[in-house]
């Protein structure tokens, strides 16, 4: 991950998480805040209360796909890697809350009412998901979608 | 509580993007947003996967997928466990989705950019509500138009005796029965491949006489596809600011009447009028509400639109049997002012006192009647004699004379011109000319025989 991608990930963009269970059953979740630790590592906050199966899958096999998408223009990147989990610290939860507030503001500017968007973002029972990045893909709709960075 | 696919109607309107999670044969996950998810029946959904080859490959290696759908009214999230079952590349439903995508793209200036290649069909195994940490907002229940209300409206439409009465009953019903405030009725004129507005409610100016090409935008798309088309959240669609134009000034220069549009509209629906498998026109409605048009609305509007189409076709036939005319004094001359009528033969456009009135066949009809008045003082006309008039040489008007005369009558009224048309009984009209008529630049025999 270069600095531009790290800045993109840390800006108010939608964060969706893919995992899979023991029978290869895919699972879906949303993250509530993300930041890069270094060029190979990424931290996410995911609510274990809202997305328990995702947390179970990550504890079992660690395999993760995360897509970051900017709602104003659909610029998107998908990051794949392996995750380890721990409980989020107070500071990390605070950082997650700042992300949620920024995201709600961005969506409001796009005409989405806060009461509509609020169900999508919670850091109740927050888990810190540390991702060792293996690959990054462009996922913006268009000719380059799916190409590896 | 078990959640059924039918309960998720507001998730399939494209207001909030859906998400698909897949895994390959080794279980490596992939996650992406989806542009289109549609409900096929109580057990199946279909997705359009326009760009993501990885998702397409994964579902062929491992048919299990999980979708996340979002209710476009409340934000409530639903997790659907599904199994990939087939690929759809043609058929009625495929055409419907393809046309919907085309119409939406055309509205944002991207016509032809994202052509639908296929739909992947999934069987839904389980549906769960994702817990929300906040209390979900109340779902505003849509008004469920009962069959009785629809029946009453079709009764009113059926009771009307001429095209004007049918159009008025339909427009009035859209407001009173359905509670929508803005609607247009457009008639298809196949000779020029366009739809012309003959009924309007809630717009100022009304846009009577404005036209749309078949295949263009939501209205033209409904006509070419013969399918109901709708947009449930226009804020997601970049809108071009052509709504508020100085139409009165423009139309004198361009000889084109601006199609009215509600700048604050959030939802639009276009329902084709079809009789005997032929498209006759389109009913178009706009609303300020997101997701204003439910499936119940679609069904009810389809019934009403089909009924109006039949009534209009019947009125056309019956208009050939002219009633005895009521007494009307056509040329009630209260003014001595000159009325200058200019006819441009190349497009049959007609201007009265420098105001653009109409062009095409309706313009030719007006000139025909004014010519006869000039030559013989004739003011009353029957549909039958207009149709038989050899000077028109227009076999193509035989199916739509009644609505063309209605269009002409409404335009003259809206422009408050000193020449009007009055409906004086079935299949009969009467010229009302308030002033001294002067015709310029016209010769009906020179009119191009298109």
XYZ file of C-alpha atoms in Angstrom:
599
model
C 0.000 0.000 0.000
C 1.372 3.405 -0.929
C 0.566 6.672 0.863
C -2.224 7.556 -1.595
C -4.015 4.284 -0.932
C -3.495 4.692 2.818
C -4.996 8.196 2.648
C -7.948 6.847 0.676
C -8.568 4.072 3.230
C -8.442 6.559 6.105
C -10.855 8.992 4.401
C -14.645 8.652 4.843
C -15.214 5.727 2.476
C -17.553 2.751 2.870
C -15.813 -0.397 4.205
C -17.219 -3.848 3.481
C -15.707 -7.117 4.654
C -15.821 -10.596 3.093
C -14.864 -13.791 4.933
C -15.760 -17.449 4.590
C -16.658 -20.272 6.982
C -15.507 -23.879 7.181
C -17.828 -25.051 4.385
C -16.687 -22.119 2.177
C -19.931 -20.257 2.997
C -19.137 -16.592 2.296
C -20.028 -13.978 4.878
C -20.560 -10.220 4.630
C -19.994 -7.412 7.144
C -19.259 -3.724 7.374
C -16.259 -2.254 9.166
C -16.505 0.897 11.278
C -13.149 2.553 10.733
C -9.832 1.633 9.110
C -6.236 2.882 9.016
C -2.887 1.670 7.743
C -0.246 0.688 10.265
C 2.502 0.434 7.648
C 2.735 -0.419 3.950
C 1.855 -4.056 4.624
C -0.587 -3.797 7.485
C -4.077 -2.443 7.926
C -6.290 -2.103 11.009
C -10.091 -2.307 10.971
C -12.730 -2.027 13.661
C -15.616 -4.505 13.305
C -18.585 -4.872 15.652
C -18.755 -8.432 17.004
C -22.275 -7.641 18.175
C -23.515 -6.821 14.657
C -21.362 -9.240 12.654
C -20.712 -12.311 14.865
C -20.221 -14.804 11.993
C -17.546 -12.628 10.422
C -15.633 -12.555 13.710
C -16.026 -16.349 14.059
C -14.721 -16.883 10.524
C -11.738 -14.598 11.098
C -10.860 -16.375 14.352
C -11.071 -19.730 12.520
C -9.099 -19.017 9.344
C -8.127 -15.316 9.213
C -8.846 -15.000 5.477
C -10.288 -11.585 4.660
C -11.271 -9.355 1.720
C -12.046 -5.682 2.393
C -13.445 -3.286 -0.196
C -13.208 0.474 0.328
C -15.620 2.520 -1.822
C -16.076 6.289 -2.008
C -19.848 6.894 -2.267
C -19.576 10.138 -4.240
C -17.829 8.612 -7.272
C -17.623 4.828 -6.605
C -13.807 4.815 -6.639
C -13.068 1.454 -4.993
C -10.174 -0.779 -3.955
C -10.240 -4.319 -2.594
C -7.539 -5.531 -0.206
C -6.995 -9.213 0.527
C -4.906 -10.741 3.267
C -4.854 -12.589 6.550
C -6.224 -11.132 9.774
C -5.566 -11.554 13.475
C -8.018 -10.291 16.097
C -7.984 -8.650 19.499
C -10.363 -6.451 21.476
C -10.187 -2.807 20.371
C -8.629 -0.343 22.813
C -10.429 2.783 24.022
C -8.393 4.912 21.590
C -9.203 2.605 18.686
C -12.879 2.691 19.546
C -12.650 6.489 19.693
C -11.029 6.535 16.243
C -13.842 4.290 14.978
C -16.456 6.712 16.343
C -14.778 9.611 14.511
C -14.993 7.586 11.291
C -18.698 6.873 11.856
C -19.419 10.577 12.426
C -17.457 11.578 9.298
C -19.187 8.898 7.212
C -22.673 9.979 8.320
C -21.752 13.582 7.378
C -20.549 12.549 3.918
C -23.706 10.530 3.281
C -25.888 13.426 4.479
C -24.270 15.621 1.830
C -25.263 12.982 -0.723
C -28.875 13.127 0.430
C -28.947 10.107 2.761
C -30.741 10.892 6.028
C -28.752 10.069 9.225
C -31.585 7.867 10.543
C -31.298 5.802 7.386
C -27.497 5.443 7.451
C -27.104 4.894 11.225
C -28.015 1.162 11.166
C -24.987 0.548 8.913
C -22.357 1.828 11.345
C -21.865 0.529 14.870
C -18.786 -0.201 16.965
C -20.710 -2.003 19.690
C -18.476 -4.783 21.068
C -15.552 -3.627 18.879
C -12.896 -6.009 17.628
C -9.610 -4.781 16.184
C -8.909 -6.703 12.971
C -5.222 -6.472 11.996
C -4.771 -7.405 8.326
C -1.450 -8.456 6.776
C -1.993 -7.238 3.225
C -1.307 -9.800 0.485
C -2.811 -8.048 -2.546
C -4.649 -4.899 -3.632
C -7.096 -4.689 -6.556
C -8.782 -1.788 -8.333
C -12.521 -2.264 -8.003
C -13.850 1.001 -9.447
C -16.542 0.037 -11.984
C -15.034 0.263 -15.480
C -12.365 -1.215 -17.695
C -9.714 -1.505 -14.931
C -12.014 -3.269 -12.448
C -10.327 -6.355 -11.022
C -6.743 -5.396 -11.995
C -4.043 -5.833 -9.378
C -2.119 -2.798 -8.141
C -40.410 -13.819 12.619
C -39.635 -15.425 9.275
C -38.755 -12.891 6.593
C -40.021 -13.571 3.076
C -38.471 -12.191 -0.109
C -41.698 -10.303 -0.798
C -41.142 -8.358 2.455
C -37.950 -6.899 0.981
C -39.579 -4.955 -1.879
C -37.887 -1.706 -0.815
C -34.474 -3.416 -1.073
C -34.821 -3.992 -4.808
C -35.286 -0.385 -5.911
C -31.612 0.452 -6.315
C -31.637 3.190 -3.664
C -28.797 1.745 -1.551
C -26.202 -0.462 -3.278
C -26.325 -4.155 -2.390
C -23.228 -6.205 -1.508
C -22.181 -9.691 -2.631
C -19.701 -11.886 -0.807
C -18.295 -14.954 -2.570
C -15.484 -17.443 -1.951
C -13.423 -19.478 -4.406
C -12.907 -23.250 -4.344
C -10.303 -22.830 -1.568
C -12.547 -20.552 0.454
C -10.658 -17.324 -0.342
C -13.264 -14.545 0.083
C -14.153 -11.722 -2.327
C -16.521 -8.821 -1.678
C -18.094 -6.303 -4.069
C -20.951 -3.878 -4.545
C -23.695 -4.782 -6.996
C -25.344 -2.428 -9.446
C -28.615 -4.332 -9.805
C -30.439 -6.970 -7.737
C -33.956 -7.971 -8.780
C -36.502 -10.304 -7.230
C -37.657 -12.948 -9.724
C -40.161 -14.846 -7.573
C -40.656 -15.856 -3.935
C -37.457 -17.959 -3.959
C -35.133 -16.378 -6.501
C -33.161 -13.197 -7.036
C -30.988 -12.173 -9.982
C -27.950 -9.918 -10.063
C -26.266 -8.060 -12.880
C -22.568 -8.506 -12.548
C -21.310 -5.904 -14.976
C -17.645 -5.621 -14.140
C -16.372 -8.149 -11.658
C -14.897 -11.231 -13.270
C -13.725 -12.530 -9.879
C -17.288 -12.676 -8.508
C -18.461 -14.406 -11.692
C -15.656 -16.978 -11.464
C -16.160 -17.638 -7.737
C -19.860 -18.446 -8.034
C -19.022 -21.030 -10.670
C -16.405 -22.637 -8.422
C -18.436 -22.329 -5.222
C -22.152 -21.648 -5.723
C -22.757 -20.366 -2.179
C -23.045 -16.572 -1.896
C -24.170 -14.130 0.748
C -25.933 -10.905 -0.220
C -26.469 -7.857 1.955
C -29.558 -5.875 0.923
C -30.668 -2.548 2.377
C -34.222 -1.251 2.732
C -34.307 2.020 0.771
C -36.781 3.598 3.209
C -35.377 2.683 6.634
C -31.772 1.610 6.093
C -32.547 -1.823 7.622
C -30.065 -4.479 6.469
C -30.862 -8.062 5.454
C -28.474 -10.953 4.977
C -29.471 -13.449 2.271
C -27.826 -16.866 2.018
C -28.154 -17.951 -1.616
C -27.077 -20.647 -4.045
C -26.185 -19.873 -7.678
C -28.699 -21.647 -9.902
C -28.587 -20.365 -13.508
C -27.678 -17.646 -15.996
C -30.345 -15.654 -17.801
C -29.428 -14.093 -21.167
C -32.818 -13.442 -22.739
C -36.549 -13.467 -22.055
C -39.107 -11.001 -20.798
C -37.530 -10.416 -17.406
C -34.053 -10.057 -18.880
C -35.410 -7.474 -21.369
C -37.152 -5.616 -18.560
C -33.987 -5.314 -16.467
C -31.902 -4.404 -19.525
C -34.351 -1.631 -20.498
C -34.463 -0.321 -16.933
C -30.674 -0.107 -16.811
C -30.609 1.564 -20.232
C -33.221 4.142 -19.246
C -31.408 4.981 -16.008
C -28.109 5.293 -17.843
C -29.665 7.498 -20.511
C -30.812 9.886 -17.789
C -27.236 10.321 -16.577
C -25.848 10.669 -20.094
C -24.335 7.175 -20.208
C -26.612 5.514 -22.719
C -25.024 2.366 -24.123
C -22.095 2.415 -21.678
C -23.225 -0.381 -19.392
C -25.120 -2.815 -21.563
C -26.522 -5.780 -19.653
C -24.920 -9.012 -20.832
C -26.521 -11.516 -18.506
C -28.186 -11.979 -15.144
C -26.958 -14.520 -12.602
C -29.899 -16.191 -10.871
C -29.749 -17.393 -7.245
C -32.076 -19.455 -5.065
C -32.521 -17.804 -1.680
C -31.961 -20.292 1.165
C -32.311 -18.050 4.220
C -33.022 -14.402 5.049
C -31.974 -12.780 8.332
C -32.321 -9.215 9.567
C -28.927 -7.752 10.559
C -29.216 -6.319 14.102
C -29.247 -2.525 14.320
C -27.772 -0.615 17.250
C -30.239 2.216 16.635
C -34.017 2.097 16.515
C -35.070 1.798 12.882
C -37.272 4.530 11.539
C -40.918 3.736 10.953
C -41.771 2.464 7.502
C -44.221 4.889 5.941
C -46.801 2.416 4.706
C -47.768 3.192 1.145
C -51.399 3.846 0.436
C -52.751 0.545 -0.762
C -55.112 1.386 -3.555
C -57.911 -1.081 -3.150
C -59.503 -2.814 -6.085
C -62.669 -0.841 -5.346
C -60.887 2.503 -5.902
C -59.346 1.252 -9.150
C -62.736 -0.060 -10.273
C -64.339 3.325 -9.522
C -61.686 5.092 -11.580
C -62.098 2.768 -14.568
C -65.854 3.373 -14.291
C -65.278 7.140 -14.527
C -62.926 6.753 -17.486
C -65.427 4.445 -19.201
C -68.254 6.927 -18.703
C -66.437 9.698 -20.610
C -67.799 10.208 -24.102
C -64.853 11.765 -25.910
C -61.056 11.754 -25.833
C -60.944 14.947 -23.759
C -63.225 13.470 -21.106
C -61.184 10.241 -20.956
C -57.895 12.089 -20.574
C -59.347 14.395 -17.902
C -60.829 11.445 -15.966
C -57.467 9.652 -16.032
C -55.465 12.694 -14.922
C -58.004 13.482 -12.202
C -57.836 9.861 -10.995
C -54.029 9.980 -10.714
C -54.491 12.878 -8.285
C -57.640 11.794 -6.404
C -57.330 8.002 -6.328
C -53.577 7.630 -6.138
C -52.614 10.897 -4.440
C -49.863 11.805 -6.911
C -49.589 15.433 -7.918
C -47.875 15.481 -11.293
C -48.614 13.339 -14.325
C -48.555 13.385 -18.118
C -50.364 11.328 -20.715
C -48.551 10.961 -24.019
C -50.060 9.561 -27.200
C -47.878 7.584 -29.604
C -47.927 8.888 -33.181
C -46.185 6.251 -35.207
C -45.849 8.391 -38.336
C -43.024 10.338 -36.705
C -42.026 7.784 -34.078
C -42.699 10.090 -31.200
C -44.977 10.493 -28.198
C -46.893 13.732 -27.776
C -48.306 15.056 -24.497
C -52.104 15.236 -24.689
C -52.882 15.273 -20.947
C -51.121 17.034 -18.076
C -51.762 17.668 -14.401
C -49.651 19.526 -11.823
C -47.293 21.272 -14.233
C -47.067 24.944 -15.112
C -46.895 25.341 -18.078
C -48.709 22.121 -18.853
C -46.441 20.898 -21.630
C -49.406 19.911 -23.810
C -47.939 19.292 -27.269
C -44.417 18.490 -26.038
C -42.915 15.338 -27.457
C -40.478 12.536 -26.691
C -38.848 10.192 -29.186
C -39.681 6.510 -28.826
C -36.762 4.855 -27.037
C -35.596 8.074 -25.365
C -35.380 8.197 -21.551
C -37.894 6.627 -19.198
C -41.001 7.613 -21.211
C -39.634 6.628 -24.601
C -38.166 3.475 -23.067
C -41.552 2.397 -21.722
C -43.001 2.805 -25.218
C -40.247 0.904 -27.033
C -40.018 -1.909 -24.455
C -43.784 -2.094 -23.787
C -42.835 -2.374 -20.092
C -43.468 -0.254 -17.022
C -40.257 1.554 -16.077
C -39.460 3.439 -12.910
C -36.724 5.272 -11.051
C -37.032 5.246 -7.276
C -34.309 7.687 -6.255
C -33.405 10.427 -8.682
C -30.872 11.910 -6.250
C -28.588 9.038 -7.282
C -29.051 10.010 -10.872
C -27.313 13.093 -12.178
C -30.041 15.218 -13.545
C -29.616 17.596 -16.387
C -30.992 21.022 -15.697
C -33.355 21.304 -18.604
C -36.472 21.394 -16.453
C -36.928 25.097 -16.016
C -36.692 26.787 -19.353
C -38.341 29.841 -20.655
C -40.581 27.648 -22.720
C -42.871 30.429 -23.928
C -39.936 32.301 -25.445
C -38.075 29.221 -26.574
C -40.933 27.540 -28.360
C -41.488 30.497 -30.704
C -37.882 30.094 -31.807
C -37.474 26.312 -31.709
C -41.044 25.263 -32.568
C -40.665 22.636 -29.853
C -42.650 22.595 -26.633
C -40.635 21.716 -23.528
C -41.561 18.482 -21.779
C -42.428 19.532 -18.226
C -40.437 18.112 -15.336
C -40.602 18.514 -11.557
C -37.122 19.645 -10.465
C -37.631 18.223 -6.968
C -38.972 14.838 -8.130
C -37.359 11.792 -6.497
C -39.388 8.995 -8.150
C -40.730 8.562 -11.678
C -42.808 5.867 -13.344
C -43.769 5.379 -17.008
C -46.575 2.913 -17.805
C -47.273 2.004 -21.438
C -50.852 2.152 -22.762
C -51.385 -1.012 -24.766
C -54.384 -2.305 -26.702
C -54.388 -5.362 -28.931
C -50.648 -5.756 -28.339
C -49.962 -2.305 -29.767
C -48.476 0.548 -27.740
C -50.787 3.579 -27.918
C -49.085 5.898 -25.461
C -47.454 6.284 -22.050
C -48.728 7.415 -18.648
C -45.929 9.205 -16.776
C -46.065 10.184 -13.088
C -43.546 11.961 -10.830
C -43.371 12.209 -7.052
C -41.262 14.106 -4.530
C -41.061 10.945 -2.394
C -38.297 8.367 -2.669
C -39.690 4.924 -3.566
C -43.094 6.460 -4.230
C -44.221 3.706 -6.582
C -44.770 0.310 -4.971
C -45.524 -2.927 -6.794
C -49.192 -2.374 -5.883
C -49.031 1.023 -7.583
C -47.474 -0.550 -10.652
C -50.258 -3.105 -10.896
C -53.056 -0.610 -10.280
C -51.605 1.906 -12.762
C -51.247 -0.825 -15.363
C -54.949 -1.693 -15.050
C -55.974 1.964 -15.266
C -53.633 2.702 -18.193
C -54.887 -0.285 -20.184
C -58.472 0.758 -19.541
C -57.772 4.325 -20.668
C -56.084 2.997 -23.818
C -59.157 0.928 -24.672
C -61.477 3.855 -23.968
C -59.408 6.133 -26.238
C -59.425 3.557 -29.046
C -63.193 3.169 -28.707
C -63.754 6.935 -28.715
C -61.794 7.131 -31.961
C -64.136 4.621 -33.597
C -67.305 6.149 -32.174
C -66.239 9.657 -33.204
C -66.970 8.675 -36.816
C -70.643 8.461 -35.955
C -71.252 12.141 -35.388
C -74.030 13.193 -33.025
C -76.437 15.903 -33.975
C -74.618 19.060 -32.998
C -75.657 21.226 -30.151
C -76.222 24.792 -31.242
C -72.978 26.681 -31.066
C -72.319 30.098 -32.453
C -68.771 29.646 -33.599
C -67.775 33.089 -34.721
C -68.888 35.066 -31.705
C -67.245 38.219 -32.876
C -66.633 40.508 -29.969
C -63.382 41.790 -31.408
C -62.424 43.430 -34.665
C -58.720 42.822 -34.101
C -56.757 41.108 -36.847
C -55.751 37.488 -36.274
C -52.606 36.745 -38.245
C -52.119 33.053 -38.898
C -48.839 31.924 -40.437
C -48.356 28.417 -41.761
C -44.891 27.096 -42.608
C -45.391 24.290 -45.086
C -42.019 22.618 -44.500
C -42.985 21.417 -41.026
C -46.650 22.446 -40.906
C -45.935 24.718 -37.957
C -48.621 27.297 -37.232
C -48.184 30.655 -35.507
C -51.116 32.818 -34.408
C -50.228 36.455 -33.807
C -46.551 35.407 -33.606
C -47.247 32.757 -30.930
C -46.165 29.239 -31.816
C -49.177 26.908 -31.645
C -48.377 23.468 -33.036
C -46.692 21.695 -35.922
C -47.131 18.499 -37.896
C -50.486 16.877 -38.521
C -52.285 18.944 -35.869
C -51.019 22.102 -37.587
C -52.272 20.826 -40.942
C -55.695 20.093 -39.437
C -55.969 23.638 -38.096
C -55.010 25.110 -41.463
C -57.538 22.860 -43.231
C -60.375 24.133 -41.040
C -59.292 27.766 -41.281
C -59.041 27.461 -45.080
C -62.566 26.153 -45.319
C -63.805 28.902 -43.024
C -62.068 31.488 -45.174
C -63.549 30.053 -48.370
C -67.079 29.236 -47.290
C -67.641 30.477 -43.748
C -67.789 26.892 -42.506
C -67.347 26.585 -38.739
C -68.685 23.114 -37.821
C -66.733 20.007 -38.754
C -67.248 16.316 -38.193
C -64.405 13.862 -37.683
C -65.764 11.872 -40.598
C -65.523 14.724 -43.096
C -62.069 15.712 -41.858
C -60.895 12.151 -42.369
C -62.358 12.036 -45.841
C -60.955 15.403 -46.895
C -58.854 14.661 -49.945
C -56.744 17.787 -49.560
C -55.125 16.361 -46.442
C -53.863 13.289 -48.251
C -52.997 11.785 -44.937
C -53.934 8.178 -44.482
C -51.698 8.044 -41.412
C -54.041 10.164 -39.299
C -56.953 7.785 -39.421
C -56.173 6.118 -36.110
C -55.462 9.176 -34.046
C -57.657 11.986 -35.326
C -59.613 12.371 -32.099
C -56.512 12.839 -29.926
C -54.869 15.132 -32.484
C -57.924 17.379 -32.412
C -57.859 17.244 -28.606
C -54.187 18.251 -28.615
C -54.957 21.152 -30.927
C -57.947 22.255 -28.808
C -55.884 22.165 -25.585
C -52.978 24.106 -27.115
C -55.300 26.860 -28.378
C -56.915 27.046 -24.931
C -53.626 27.084 -23.027
C -52.209 29.856 -25.220
C -55.520 31.789 -24.834
C -55.574 32.510 -28.528
C -58.401 34.215 -30.419
C -58.974 31.005 -32.385
C -60.351 28.088 -30.367
C -61.923 24.714 -31.000
C -65.037 23.576 -29.117
C -66.169 19.978 -28.776
C -69.879 20.108 -29.589
C -70.836 16.471 -29.415
C -69.407 13.114 -30.331
C -67.326 13.416 -33.486
C -68.087 17.124 -33.915
C -66.045 20.241 -33.386
C -66.632 23.905 -33.989
C -64.199 26.726 -34.758
C -64.461 29.833 -32.598
C -62.795 32.804 -34.193
C -62.794 36.070 -32.312
C -61.442 38.624 -34.773
C -60.648 39.127 -38.444
C -58.784 36.108 -39.802
C -55.748 36.685 -42.029
C -53.940 33.647 -43.371
C -50.339 33.983 -44.550
C -47.842 31.792 -46.272
C -50.121 28.829 -46.467
C -51.359 26.695 -49.273
C -52.705 23.380 -48.209
C -51.924 21.911 -51.629
C -48.267 22.771 -51.067
C -48.096 20.944 -47.781
C -45.561 18.156 -47.990
C -47.321 14.826 -48.185
C -45.478 13.070 -45.356
